[in-house]
mmCIF file of C-alpha atoms in Angstrom:
data_model
loop_
_atom_site.group_PDB
_atom_site.id
_atom_site.type_symbol
_atom_site.label_atom_id
_atom_site.label_comp_id
_atom_site.label_asym_id
_atom_site.label_seq_id
_atom_site.Cartn_x
_atom_site.Cartn_y
_atom_site.Cartn_z
ATOM 1 C CA MET N 136 -4.734 5.619 -23.189
ATOM 2 C CA HIS N 137 -3.156 4.264 -20.170
ATOM 3 C CA SER N 138 -3.021 5.779 -16.539
ATOM 4 C CA TYR N 139 0.175 5.457 -15.142
ATOM 5 C CA LEU N 140 -0.052 6.234 -10.823
ATOM 6 C CA ALA N 141 1.501 4.511 -8.080
ATOM 7 C CA ARG N 142 0.449 4.986 -4.365
ATOM 8 C CA GLN N 143 1.393 5.325 -0.975
ATOM 9 C CA PRO N 144 0.051 4.458 1.941
ATOM 10 C CA VAL N 145 -0.599 6.879 4.762
ATOM 11 C CA LEU N 146 -0.659 5.332 7.990
ATOM 12 C CA ASN N 147 -2.037 6.482 11.591
ATOM 13 C CA ARG N 148 -0.041 5.529 15.123
ATOM 14 C CA ASP N 149 -1.997 2.207 15.146
ATOM 15 C CA LYS N 150 -0.481 1.683 11.350
ATOM 16 C CA ALA N 151 -3.857 1.233 9.737
ATOM 17 C CA THR N 152 -4.149 2.472 6.547
ATOM 18 C CA VAL N 153 -6.358 5.847 6.557
ATOM 19 C CA GLY N 154 -5.667 6.641 2.542
ATOM 20 C CA TYR N 155 -3.330 6.714 0.077
ATOM 21 C CA GLU N 156 -1.121 9.482 -1.954
ATOM 22 C CA LEU N 157 -1.555 8.975 -5.724
ATOM 23 C CA LEU N 158 1.715 9.443 -7.670
ATOM 24 C CA PHE N 159 1.407 10.612 -11.099
ATOM 25 C CA ARG N 160 3.688 9.476 -14.102
ATOM 26 C CA ASP N 161 2.618 10.668 -17.963
ATOM 27 C CA GLY N 162 3.293 7.984 -19.951
ATOM 28 C CA PRO N 163 6.471 6.077 -20.250
ATOM 29 C CA ASN N 164 8.409 8.115 -21.852
ATOM 30 C CA ASN N 165 7.580 11.460 -19.967
ATOM 31 C CA CYS N 166 8.467 10.865 -15.875
ATOM 32 C CA PHE N 167 6.908 13.072 -13.758
ATOM 33 C CA PRO N 168 8.369 16.029 -12.464
ATOM 34 C CA ASP N 169 9.130 16.923 -15.841
ATOM 35 C CA VAL N 170 5.728 17.184 -16.924
ATOM 36 C CA GLY N 171 4.148 20.506 -15.708
ATOM 37 C CA ASP N 172 2.581 20.372 -12.457
ATOM 38 C CA GLU N 173 -0.932 21.300 -13.859
ATOM 39 C CA HIS N 174 -0.620 18.698 -16.460
ATOM 40 C CA ALA N 175 -0.066 16.213 -14.123
ATOM 41 C CA THR N 176 -2.979 16.626 -11.586
ATOM 42 C CA ASN N 177 -5.387 17.312 -14.347
ATOM 43 C CA ARG N 178 -4.527 13.744 -15.655
ATOM 44 C CA LEU N 179 -4.274 12.339 -12.490
ATOM 45 C CA LEU N 180 -8.094 13.353 -11.519
ATOM 46 C CA ALA N 181 -9.378 12.952 -15.259
ATOM 47 C CA ASP N 182 -7.638 9.507 -15.498
ATOM 48 C CA ASN N 183 -8.879 8.421 -11.878
ATOM 49 C CA PHE N 184 -11.987 10.125 -10.653
ATOM 50 C CA PHE N 185 -14.565 10.714 -13.453
ATOM 51 C CA THR N 186 -14.459 7.153 -13.282
ATOM 52 C CA SER N 187 -14.315 4.597 -10.702
ATOM 53 C CA GLY N 188 -10.467 3.710 -10.542
ATOM 54 C CA ALA N 189 -10.027 6.137 -7.978
ATOM 55 C CA ILE N 190 -12.053 3.892 -5.638
ATOM 56 C CA GLU N 191 -9.949 0.893 -6.959
ATOM 57 C CA ALA N 192 -6.777 2.712 -6.601
ATOM 58 C CA THR N 193 -7.557 3.532 -3.158
ATOM 59 C CA SER N 194 -9.424 0.712 -1.892
ATOM 60 C CA GLY N 195 -12.299 2.849 -0.971
ATOM 61 C CA LYS N 196 -9.988 5.269 1.152
ATOM 62 C CA LYS N 197 -8.905 8.992 0.827
ATOM 63 C CA ALA N 198 -6.424 10.191 -2.283
ATOM 64 C CA PHE N 199 -4.329 12.493 -1.022
ATOM 65 C CA VAL N 200 -3.339 14.521 -4.263
ATOM 66 C CA ASN N 201 -1.212 17.273 -5.117
ATOM 67 C CA PHE N 202 -2.839 20.646 -6.145
ATOM 68 C CA PRO N 203 -0.898 23.494 -7.903
ATOM 69 C CA TYR N 204 -1.448 26.509 -7.541
ATOM 70 C CA THR N 205 -3.242 27.439 -10.751
ATOM 71 C CA SER N 206 -5.577 24.528 -10.014
ATOM 72 C CA LEU N 207 -6.636 26.018 -6.830
ATOM 73 C CA ILE N 208 -7.194 29.446 -7.443
ATOM 74 C CA GLN N 209 -9.367 27.965 -10.330
ATOM 75 C CA ARG N 210 -11.301 26.244 -7.675
ATOM 76 C CA THR N 211 -10.700 22.600 -9.701
ATOM 77 C CA PRO N 212 -11.091 20.328 -6.694
ATOM 78 C CA LEU N 213 -14.923 21.836 -6.723
ATOM 79 C CA MET N 214 -15.364 19.562 -9.177
ATOM 80 C CA PHE N 215 -15.289 16.219 -6.944
ATOM 81 C CA PRO N 216 -16.756 15.050 -4.273
ATOM 82 C CA LYS N 217 -15.437 16.304 -1.246
ATOM 83 C CA LYS N 218 -15.267 12.839 0.822
ATOM 84 C CA SER N 219 -13.207 11.374 -2.340
ATOM 85 C CA PHE N 220 -9.995 13.004 -1.792
ATOM 86 C CA VAL N 221 -7.418 15.491 0.601
ATOM 87 C CA ILE N 222 -6.562 18.469 -1.246
ATOM 88 C CA GLU N 223 -2.388 18.734 -1.088
ATOM 89 C CA ILE N 224 -1.063 22.207 -1.640
ATOM 90 C CA LEU N 225 2.084 21.949 -3.207
ATOM 91 C CA GLU N 226 5.043 23.514 -1.694
ATOM 92 C CA THR N 227 5.517 25.762 -4.509
ATOM 93 C CA CYS N 228 2.548 27.486 -4.211
ATOM 94 C CA GLU N 229 3.161 31.207 -3.473
ATOM 95 C CA PRO N 230 1.280 31.855 -0.182
ATOM 96 C CA SER N 231 -0.736 35.044 -1.952
ATOM 97 C CA ASP N 232 -4.156 36.515 -1.279
ATOM 98 C CA GLU N 233 -5.304 34.932 -4.330
ATOM 99 C CA LEU N 234 -4.513 31.395 -3.073
ATOM 100 C CA LEU N 235 -5.609 32.537 0.485
ATOM 101 C CA GLU N 236 -8.941 33.123 -0.900
ATOM 102 C CA ALA N 237 -9.334 30.047 -2.796
ATOM 103 C CA VAL N 238 -8.347 28.004 0.807
ATOM 104 C CA ILE N 239 -11.002 29.443 2.794
ATOM 105 C CA GLU N 240 -13.520 28.985 0.151
ATOM 106 C CA LEU N 241 -12.973 25.250 -0.013
ATOM 107 C CA ASN N 242 -12.710 25.225 3.496
ATOM 108 C CA SER N 243 -16.000 26.259 4.256
ATOM 109 C CA LYS N 244 -17.588 24.044 1.774
ATOM 110 C CA GLY N 245 -16.134 20.835 3.511
ATOM 111 C CA TYR N 246 -12.575 20.139 1.945
ATOM 112 C CA THR N 247 -9.787 18.588 3.641
ATOM 113 C CA LEU N 248 -6.658 20.649 3.148
ATOM 114 C CA ALA N 249 -3.264 20.009 3.671
ATOM 115 C CA LEU N 250 0.071 21.549 3.355
ATOM 116 C CA ASP N 251 2.721 19.231 1.449
ATOM 117 C CA ASP N 252 6.406 19.547 2.202
ATOM 118 C CA PHE N 253 5.870 22.411 4.730
ATOM 119 C CA VAL N 254 8.904 24.579 6.284
ATOM 120 C CA PRO N 255 7.750 26.954 8.523
ATOM 121 C CA SER N 256 7.648 30.388 7.496
ATOM 122 C CA ALA N 257 6.018 33.344 8.576
ATOM 123 C CA GLU N 258 4.360 33.526 5.025
ATOM 124 C CA TRP N 259 2.057 31.022 6.070
ATOM 125 C CA LYS N 260 1.202 31.629 9.267
ATOM 126 C CA ARG N 261 -2.823 32.974 8.235
ATOM 127 C CA PHE N 262 -3.331 29.829 6.289
ATOM 128 C CA LEU N 263 -3.038 27.962 9.100
ATOM 129 C CA PRO N 264 -6.768 28.461 10.736
ATOM 130 C CA TYR N 265 -8.085 27.242 7.891
ATOM 131 C CA ILE N 266 -5.450 23.661 7.317
ATOM 132 C CA HIS N 267 -6.324 20.321 8.295
ATOM 133 C CA ILE N 268 -3.156 18.696 7.877
ATOM 134 C CA ILE N 269 0.552 19.701 7.608
ATOM 135 C CA LYS N 270 3.223 17.526 6.003
ATOM 136 C CA PHE N 271 6.561 17.395 6.884
ATOM 137 C CA ASP N 272 9.155 15.615 4.957
ATOM 138 C CA ILE N 273 11.585 14.423 7.739
ATOM 139 C CA ARG N 274 14.596 14.616 5.346
ATOM 140 C CA THR N 275 14.024 18.217 5.211
ATOM 141 C CA VAL N 276 12.833 19.362 8.333
ATOM 142 C CA PRO N 277 14.098 17.284 11.194
ATOM 143 C CA ILE N 278 11.849 15.652 13.422
ATOM 144 C CA ALA N 279 13.255 17.498 16.593
ATOM 145 C CA LYS N 280 12.493 20.470 14.470
ATOM 146 C CA ALA N 281 9.213 19.357 13.296
ATOM 147 C CA ARG N 282 8.611 18.627 17.434
ATOM 148 C CA PHE N 283 9.276 22.622 18.289
ATOM 149 C CA PHE N 284 6.604 23.566 15.507
ATOM 150 C CA ILE N 285 4.109 20.762 16.566
ATOM 151 C CA ARG N 286 3.957 21.511 20.571
ATOM 152 C CA HIS N 287 3.794 25.112 19.874
ATOM 153 C CA HIS N 288 0.825 24.999 17.446
ATOM 154 C CA LYS N 289 -0.655 22.300 19.691
ATOM 155 C CA ASP N 290 -1.092 24.666 22.393
ATOM 156 C CA LYS N 291 -3.752 26.860 19.922
ATOM 157 C CA THR N 292 -5.803 24.571 18.131
ATOM 158 C CA ASN N 293 -5.993 20.745 18.308
ATOM 159 C CA LYS N 294 -7.884 20.188 15.077
ATOM 160 C CA ILE N 295 -4.587 20.270 12.635
ATOM 161 C CA LEU N 296 -2.972 16.523 12.260
ATOM 162 C CA PHE N 297 0.670 16.431 11.535
ATOM 163 C CA LEU N 298 2.289 13.802 8.991
ATOM 164 C CA ALA N 299 5.530 12.746 8.719
ATOM 165 C CA GLU N 300 6.760 11.754 5.340
ATOM 166 C CA LYS N 301 9.667 9.751 4.286
ATOM 167 C CA VAL N 302 9.343 7.409 7.186
ATOM 168 C CA GLU N 303 12.118 4.887 6.934
ATOM 169 C CA THR N 304 12.843 2.909 9.722
ATOM 170 C CA HIS N 305 10.743 1.904 12.941
ATOM 171 C CA ASP N 306 12.977 4.295 14.970
ATOM 172 C CA GLU N 307 11.814 7.033 12.862
ATOM 173 C CA PHE N 308 8.249 5.983 13.306
ATOM 174 C CA THR N 309 8.892 5.912 17.042
ATOM 175 C CA GLU N 310 10.488 9.232 17.217
ATOM 176 C CA ALA N 311 7.709 10.944 14.956
ATOM 177 C CA CYS N 312 5.019 9.290 17.339
ATOM 178 C CA GLU N 313 6.499 11.028 20.500
ATOM 179 C CA ALA N 314 7.089 14.501 18.461
ATOM 180 C CA GLY N 315 3.392 14.641 17.967
ATOM 181 C CA PHE N 316 2.824 12.906 14.616
ATOM 182 C CA GLU N 317 -0.505 11.206 14.111
ATOM 183 C CA LEU N 318 0.155 10.486 10.366
ATOM 184 C CA PHE N 319 2.987 8.680 8.204
ATOM 185 C CA GLN N 320 4.118 7.790 5.051
ATOM 186 C CA GLY N 321 7.149 6.125 3.859
ATOM 187 C CA PHE N 322 7.974 2.212 3.817
ATOM 188 C CA PHE N 323 8.613 1.930 7.712
ATOM 189 C CA PHE N 324 6.011 -0.433 7.617
ATOM 190 C CA SER N 325 7.011 -2.957 5.064
ATOM 191 C CA LYS N 326 10.557 -3.764 6.850
ATOM 192 C CA PRO N 327 10.596 -6.081 9.563
ATOM 193 C CA GLU N 328 11.075 -5.109 13.122
ATOM 194 C CA MET N 329 13.655 -7.088 14.865
ATOM 195 C CA LEU N 330 14.735 -4.859 17.686
ATOM 196 C CA GLN N 331 15.051 -8.070 19.425
ATOM 197 C CA ARG N 332 14.823 -11.579 18.133
ATOM 198 C CA LYS N 333 11.439 -12.540 18.568
ATOM 199 C CA THR N 334 10.009 -16.330 18.426
ATOM 200 C CA LEU N 335 7.315 -17.536 15.694
ATOM 201 C CA THR N 336 3.922 -16.889 17.219
ATOM 202 C CA PRO N 337 1.290 -20.320 17.245
ATOM 203 C CA CYS N 338 -0.441 -18.337 14.477
ATOM 204 C CA ALA N 339 2.552 -17.498 12.295
ATOM 205 C CA LEU N 340 3.751 -20.867 12.799
ATOM 206 C CA THR N 341 0.182 -22.520 11.639
ATOM 207 C CA THR N 342 0.577 -19.908 8.692
ATOM 208 C CA LEU N 343 3.690 -21.189 7.927
ATOM 209 C CA ARG N 344 2.790 -25.141 8.232
ATOM 210 C CA LEU N 345 0.016 -24.177 5.819
ATOM 211 C CA TYR N 346 2.222 -22.660 3.214
ATOM 212 C CA LYS N 347 4.830 -25.260 3.147
ATOM 213 C CA GLU N 348 1.584 -27.192 2.250
ATOM 214 C CA ILE N 349 0.450 -25.136 -0.295
ATOM 215 C CA THR N 350 3.708 -24.911 -2.015
ATOM 216 C CA PHE N 351 3.780 -28.706 -2.599
ATOM 217 C CA PRO N 352 2.644 -29.362 -6.660
ATOM 218 C CA ASP N 353 0.200 -31.827 -5.379
ATOM 219 C CA VAL N 354 -1.889 -30.538 -1.908
ATOM 220 C CA ASN N 355 -2.364 -33.151 0.721
ATOM 221 C CA PHE N 356 -6.305 -32.124 2.055
ATOM 222 C CA ASN N 357 -5.913 -34.352 4.965
ATOM 223 C CA THR N 358 -2.609 -32.344 6.227
ATOM 224 C CA VAL N 359 -4.182 -29.267 5.752
ATOM 225 C CA GLU N 360 -7.518 -29.715 7.577
ATOM 226 C CA SER N 361 -5.339 -31.089 10.213
ATOM 227 C CA ILE N 362 -3.228 -27.872 10.631
ATOM 228 C CA ILE N 363 -6.481 -25.700 10.166
ATOM 229 C CA ALA N 364 -8.480 -27.954 13.040
ATOM 230 C CA THR N 365 -5.749 -26.664 15.594
ATOM 231 C CA ASP N 366 -6.848 -23.207 15.368
ATOM 232 C CA VAL N 367 -10.395 -22.153 16.297
ATOM 233 C CA SER N 368 -10.081 -18.788 15.007
ATOM 234 C CA LEU N 369 -8.546 -20.093 11.202
ATOM 235 C CA SER N 370 -11.466 -22.665 11.454
ATOM 236 C CA TYR N 371 -14.047 -20.324 11.645
ATOM 237 C CA LYS N 372 -12.742 -17.792 9.084
ATOM 238 C CA LEU N 373 -12.475 -21.119 6.442
ATOM 239 C CA LEU N 374 -16.324 -21.912 7.346
ATOM 240 C CA ARG N 375 -17.603 -18.614 6.958
ATOM 241 C CA HIS N 376 -15.055 -17.936 3.652
ATOM 242 C CA VAL N 377 -16.423 -21.011 2.209
ATOM 243 C CA ASN N 378 -20.212 -20.318 3.031
ATOM 244 C CA ASN N 379 -19.883 -16.708 1.721
ATOM 245 C CA LEU N 380 -18.971 -18.084 -1.928
ATOM 246 C CA THR N 381 -22.093 -20.930 -1.608
ATOM 247 C CA TYR N 382 -24.722 -18.937 -0.191
ATOM 248 C CA THR N 383 -27.214 -20.184 -2.627
ATOM 249 C CA ARG N 384 -26.613 -23.731 -1.353
ATOM 250 C CA ALA N 385 -30.081 -24.970 0.297
ATOM 251 C CA LYS N 386 -27.646 -26.685 3.566
ATOM 252 C CA PRO N 387 -24.469 -24.903 4.541
ATOM 253 C CA ILE N 388 -20.888 -26.375 4.446
ATOM 254 C CA SER N 389 -20.052 -27.309 7.808
ATOM 255 C CA SER N 390 -17.125 -29.462 8.017
ATOM 256 C CA PHE N 391 -13.521 -28.608 7.568
ATOM 257 C CA LYS N 392 -13.012 -31.924 4.811
ATOM 258 C CA GLN N 393 -16.518 -30.215 3.045
ATOM 259 C CA ALA N 394 -15.094 -27.087 2.835
ATOM 260 C CA LEU N 395 -11.899 -27.806 1.253
ATOM 261 C CA VAL N 396 -12.840 -30.618 -0.955
ATOM 262 C CA TYR N 397 -15.153 -27.432 -2.305
ATOM 263 C CA LEU N 398 -12.136 -24.857 -2.721
ATOM 264 C CA GLY N 399 -9.974 -27.771 -4.506
ATOM 265 C CA GLU N 400 -6.395 -26.691 -4.635
ATOM 266 C CA GLU N 401 -5.965 -23.581 -6.425
ATOM 267 C CA ARG N 402 -8.676 -21.590 -4.384
ATOM 268 C CA LEU N 403 -7.050 -23.290 -1.197
ATOM 269 C CA ARG N 404 -3.699 -21.863 -2.173
ATOM 270 C CA ARG N 405 -5.889 -18.325 -2.722
ATOM 271 C CA PHE N 406 -7.504 -19.005 1.068
ATOM 272 C CA VAL N 407 -4.222 -19.855 2.444
ATOM 273 C CA THR N 408 -2.987 -16.722 1.052
ATOM 274 C CA PHE N 409 -5.544 -14.190 1.748
ATOM 275 C CA VAL N 410 -6.803 -15.170 5.019
ATOM 276 C CA ALA N 411 -4.245 -17.075 6.829
ATOM 277 C CA THR N 412 -1.813 -14.197 6.166
ATOM 278 C CA ALA N 413 -4.495 -11.647 7.598
ATOM 279 C CA HIS N 414 -5.230 -14.228 10.845
ATOM 280 C CA ALA N 415 -1.092 -14.273 11.572
ATOM 281 C CA THR N 416 -0.565 -10.887 11.159
ATOM 282 C CA GLU N 417 -3.504 -9.377 12.778
ATOM 283 C CA LYS N 418 -1.126 -6.621 14.613
ATOM 284 C CA LYS N 419 0.951 -5.642 11.364
ATOM 285 C CA PRO N 420 -0.601 -2.533 9.073
ATOM 286 C CA GLN N 421 -3.191 -3.893 6.864
ATOM 287 C CA SER N 422 -1.170 -1.944 4.189
ATOM 288 C CA LEU N 423 1.413 -4.624 4.252
ATOM 289 C CA TYR N 424 -0.787 -7.314 4.386
ATOM 290 C CA SER N 425 -2.671 -5.779 1.021
ATOM 291 C CA LEU N 426 1.170 -4.857 -0.703
ATOM 292 C CA SER N 427 1.801 -8.545 -0.200
ATOM 293 C CA LEU N 428 -1.460 -9.620 -2.453
ATOM 294 C CA GLN N 429 -0.673 -7.033 -4.531
ATOM 295 C CA ARG N 430 3.011 -7.807 -5.430
ATOM 296 C CA ALA N 431 1.701 -11.527 -5.778
ATOM 297 C CA HIS N 432 -0.683 -11.007 -8.513
ATOM 298 C CA PHE N 433 1.582 -8.295 -9.995
ATOM 299 C CA CYS N 434 4.378 -10.564 -10.382
ATOM 300 C CA GLU N 435 2.450 -13.355 -11.506
ATOM 301 C CA ARG N 436 0.825 -10.990 -14.357
ATOM 302 C CA LEU N 437 4.278 -9.841 -15.178
ATOM 303 C CA SER N 438 6.116 -13.299 -15.244
ATOM 304 C CA ASN N 439 3.552 -14.062 -18.332
ATOM 305 C CA LEU N 440 4.811 -10.813 -20.218
ATOM 306 C CA ALA N 441 8.667 -11.230 -19.405
ATOM 307 C CA ALA N 442 10.753 -12.601 -21.956
ATOM 308 C CA THR N 443 11.679 -15.622 -19.705
ATOM 309 C CA ASP N 444 10.707 -18.985 -18.920
ATOM 310 C CA ILE N 445 9.163 -18.273 -15.263
ATOM 311 C CA ILE N 446 5.964 -20.325 -13.965
ATOM 312 C CA GLY N 447 3.283 -18.300 -13.125
ATOM 313 C CA ASN N 448 2.779 -20.083 -9.476
ATOM 314 C CA GLN N 449 6.419 -19.843 -8.564
ATOM 315 C CA ALA N 450 6.284 -15.464 -9.626
ATOM 316 C CA PHE N 451 3.004 -15.408 -7.485
ATOM 317 C CA LEU N 452 4.665 -16.519 -4.257
ATOM 318 C CA THR N 453 7.404 -14.657 -5.408
ATOM 319 C CA GLY N 454 5.547 -11.539 -4.836
ATOM 320 C CA LEU N 455 3.729 -12.882 -1.800
ATOM 321 C CA PHE N 456 6.770 -13.631 0.169
ATOM 322 C CA SER N 457 8.497 -10.895 -0.739
ATOM 323 C CA LEU N 458 7.278 -9.173 3.028
ATOM 324 C CA LEU N 459 7.396 -12.276 4.628
ATOM 325 C CA ASP N 460 10.332 -10.972 7.074
ATOM 326 C CA SER N 461 8.269 -8.027 7.923
ATOM 327 C CA LEU N 462 5.305 -10.040 8.382
ATOM 328 C CA LEU N 463 7.169 -12.297 10.648
ATOM 329 C CA ASP N 464 9.826 -10.225 12.255
ATOM 330 C CA GLN N 465 12.344 -12.888 10.788
ATOM 331 C CA PRO N 466 15.272 -12.483 8.481
ATOM 332 C CA ILE N 467 14.062 -13.544 5.076
ATOM 333 C CA GLU N 468 17.068 -15.667 4.565
ATOM 334 C CA GLU N 469 16.068 -18.163 7.958
ATOM 335 C CA VAL N 470 12.055 -17.685 7.234
ATOM 336 C CA ILE N 471 12.510 -19.546 3.385
ATOM 337 C CA THR N 472 14.174 -22.329 4.974
ATOM 338 C CA LEU N 473 10.924 -23.603 6.169
ATOM 339 C CA LEU N 474 9.621 -23.477 3.358
ATOM 340 C CA PRO N 475 10.157 -25.844 0.127
ATOM 341 C CA LEU N 476 10.551 -22.885 -2.014
ATOM 342 C CA ASP N 477 12.203 -23.449 -5.619
ATOM 343 C CA LYS N 478 15.760 -21.950 -5.638
ATOM 344 C CA GLN N 479 15.033 -19.563 -8.422
ATOM 345 C CA VAL N 480 12.266 -18.135 -5.759
ATOM 346 C CA GLN N 481 14.880 -18.288 -3.104
ATOM 347 C CA GLN N 482 17.595 -16.286 -5.152
ATOM 348 C CA ALA N 483 14.720 -13.606 -5.884
ATOM 349 C CA LEU N 484 13.879 -13.183 -2.458
ATOM 350 C CA VAL N 485 17.132 -12.952 -0.773
ATOM 351 C CA HIS N 486 18.893 -11.719 -3.290
ATOM 352 C CA GLN N 487 16.948 -10.197 -5.890
ATOM 353 C CA THR N 488 18.839 -11.851 -8.121
ATOM 354 C CA GLY N 489 17.533 -14.252 -11.760
ATOM 355 C CA PRO N 490 14.794 -13.408 -13.985
ATOM 356 C CA LEU N 491 12.275 -13.596 -10.346
ATOM 357 C CA GLY N 492 14.744 -11.332 -8.915
ATOM 358 C CA HIS N 493 14.412 -8.591 -11.980
ATOM 359 C CA ILE N 494 10.960 -8.681 -11.982
ATOM 360 C CA LEU N 495 10.800 -8.298 -8.193
ATOM 361 C CA LYS N 496 12.894 -4.956 -8.647
ATOM 362 C CA LEU N 497 10.370 -3.712 -11.085
ATOM 363 C CA ILE N 498 7.657 -3.772 -8.434
ATOM 364 C CA THR N 499 9.691 -2.670 -5.518
ATOM 365 C CA ALA N 500 10.818 0.635 -7.813
ATOM 366 C CA TYR N 501 7.038 0.882 -8.826
ATOM 367 C CA ASP N 502 5.778 1.004 -5.131
ATOM 368 C CA LYS N 503 7.886 3.769 -4.418
ATOM 369 C CA ALA N 504 7.438 5.479 -8.081
ATOM 370 C CA GLN N 505 11.180 5.226 -8.808
ATOM 371 C CA TRP N 506 10.535 5.489 -12.667
ATOM 372 C CA GLU N 507 13.597 5.908 -13.986
ATOM 373 C CA ALA N 508 14.279 2.499 -12.435
ATOM 374 C CA VAL N 509 10.981 1.063 -13.819
ATOM 375 C CA SER N 510 12.046 2.111 -17.503
ATOM 376 C CA LEU N 511 15.238 0.603 -16.959
ATOM 377 C CA LEU N 512 13.905 -2.805 -15.411
ATOM 378 C CA SER N 513 11.278 -3.063 -17.914
ATOM 379 C CA LYS N 514 13.706 -2.737 -21.033
ATOM 380 C CA GLN N 515 15.816 -5.702 -19.128
ATOM 381 C CA LEU N 516 12.520 -7.832 -19.101
ATOM 382 C CA GLN N 517 11.573 -6.521 -22.597
ATOM 383 C CA ILE N 518 7.752 -5.657 -21.183
ATOM 384 C CA ASN N 519 6.166 -2.962 -22.551
ATOM 385 C CA GLU N 520 5.881 0.211 -20.115
ATOM 386 C CA SER N 521 2.168 0.655 -20.738
ATOM 387 C CA ASP N 522 1.675 -3.005 -19.782
ATOM 388 C CA VAL N 523 3.377 -2.322 -16.453
ATOM 389 C CA ALA N 524 1.231 0.669 -15.763
ATOM 390 C CA GLU N 525 -1.986 -1.188 -16.552
ATOM 391 C CA LEU N 526 -1.077 -4.560 -14.536
ATOM 392 C CA TYR N 527 -0.115 -2.198 -11.658
ATOM 393 C CA LEU N 528 -3.874 -1.038 -11.761
ATOM 394 C CA GLU N 529 -5.377 -4.354 -12.176
ATOM 395 C CA SER N 530 -3.094 -5.806 -9.069
ATOM 396 C CA LEU N 531 -4.368 -3.347 -7.285
ATOM 397 C CA LYS N 532 -8.073 -3.867 -8.097
ATOM 398 C CA TRP N 533 -7.438 -7.554 -7.314
ATOM 399 C CA SER N 534 -5.924 -7.298 -4.156
ATOM 400 C CA SER N 535 -8.468 -4.662 -3.224
ATOM 401 C CA TYR N 536 -11.173 -7.042 -2.699
ATOM 402 C CA PHE N 537 -9.142 -9.136 -0.652
ATOM 403 C CA GLU N 538 -8.535 -6.506 1.684
ATOM 404 C CA HIS N 539 -11.567 -6.105 2.479
ATOM 405 C CA THR N 540 -11.972 -9.718 2.828
ATOM 406 C CA ALA N 541 -9.512 -9.945 5.586
ATOM 407 C CA THR N 542 -11.504 -8.304 8.005
ATOM 408 C CA ASP N 543 -14.939 -10.060 7.646
#
């Protein structure tokens, strides 16, 4: 039995990830929301909170979980630690006396409650003193309308946080911030912010030079050493990273050459992927960095199953570089000209064509929980959907470790 879920990050004003909404699907032939709300919630909780899965799926951050009416009335959330998740009260719930009693009890016991896809109405007014987060879908309730509600209620209480859902552009993010929203959901963070053409910073250029070296079949350690040596912060990260790996050694590694030789080609590629990217993009959302790593691993593992002749390392680079335009705020067409990438990788990144392009489309669809597209693309690549779901969770677990490493 496989757990089918996708996750979408929840970010604050600083674009730091504070949690993930978990989106459920009941197997390869049953796309949510075709299954009942209660069944979907119960399966998600059973699959991900009775085991360690939720920690891996959310990288240790809070999970935002949809709870339908019956689950709330039955006090289902009380079965789980209150620090694990945010209870999202589905928009389909009836604001009855029975639901209010459940909300008051959950609030009194320290659970965090959110109103999902909220549309202001008199019936929900009595619930507001017990609610911590209100989520507005800005496609349904425009930011201008939400602004009026936020300002009206912030005068009465400062405890409610307002979350803007389906924020797709930086302009919408900026407008939502000005309207009083504190939390944000949507893929605005994964799109490049190019209001003005930016020049690449020294850190970004250093990373690109390193990327260029690791894409060659044979890594030139002398060249890599000379690049890293020009950046104090990156040098520090390299030595710290290697000494963390070799803490049992009697004498710590103190030179770049020693560190590079110890790592070897494959682990050096991983170091550049993980640490150098984070170093060059410190002002970017952690979610963007994590998503790049997750896609790299997901793409590589999927390439092993697809009915195509794809080299795993090329698939890894395709996933990793799929967000390079956003990381460096440069058009992808320009960025990849600075890297000696295989033609298949370039076609996948720019046009999403070819075998790697189809895998990248599949990964993007899974990120957004576009289940029908996932089914279609899986069939085209001749990959079993249960394998796709399993590898998605594996990639979350794999990237979760490096999400913590990047901040060391």
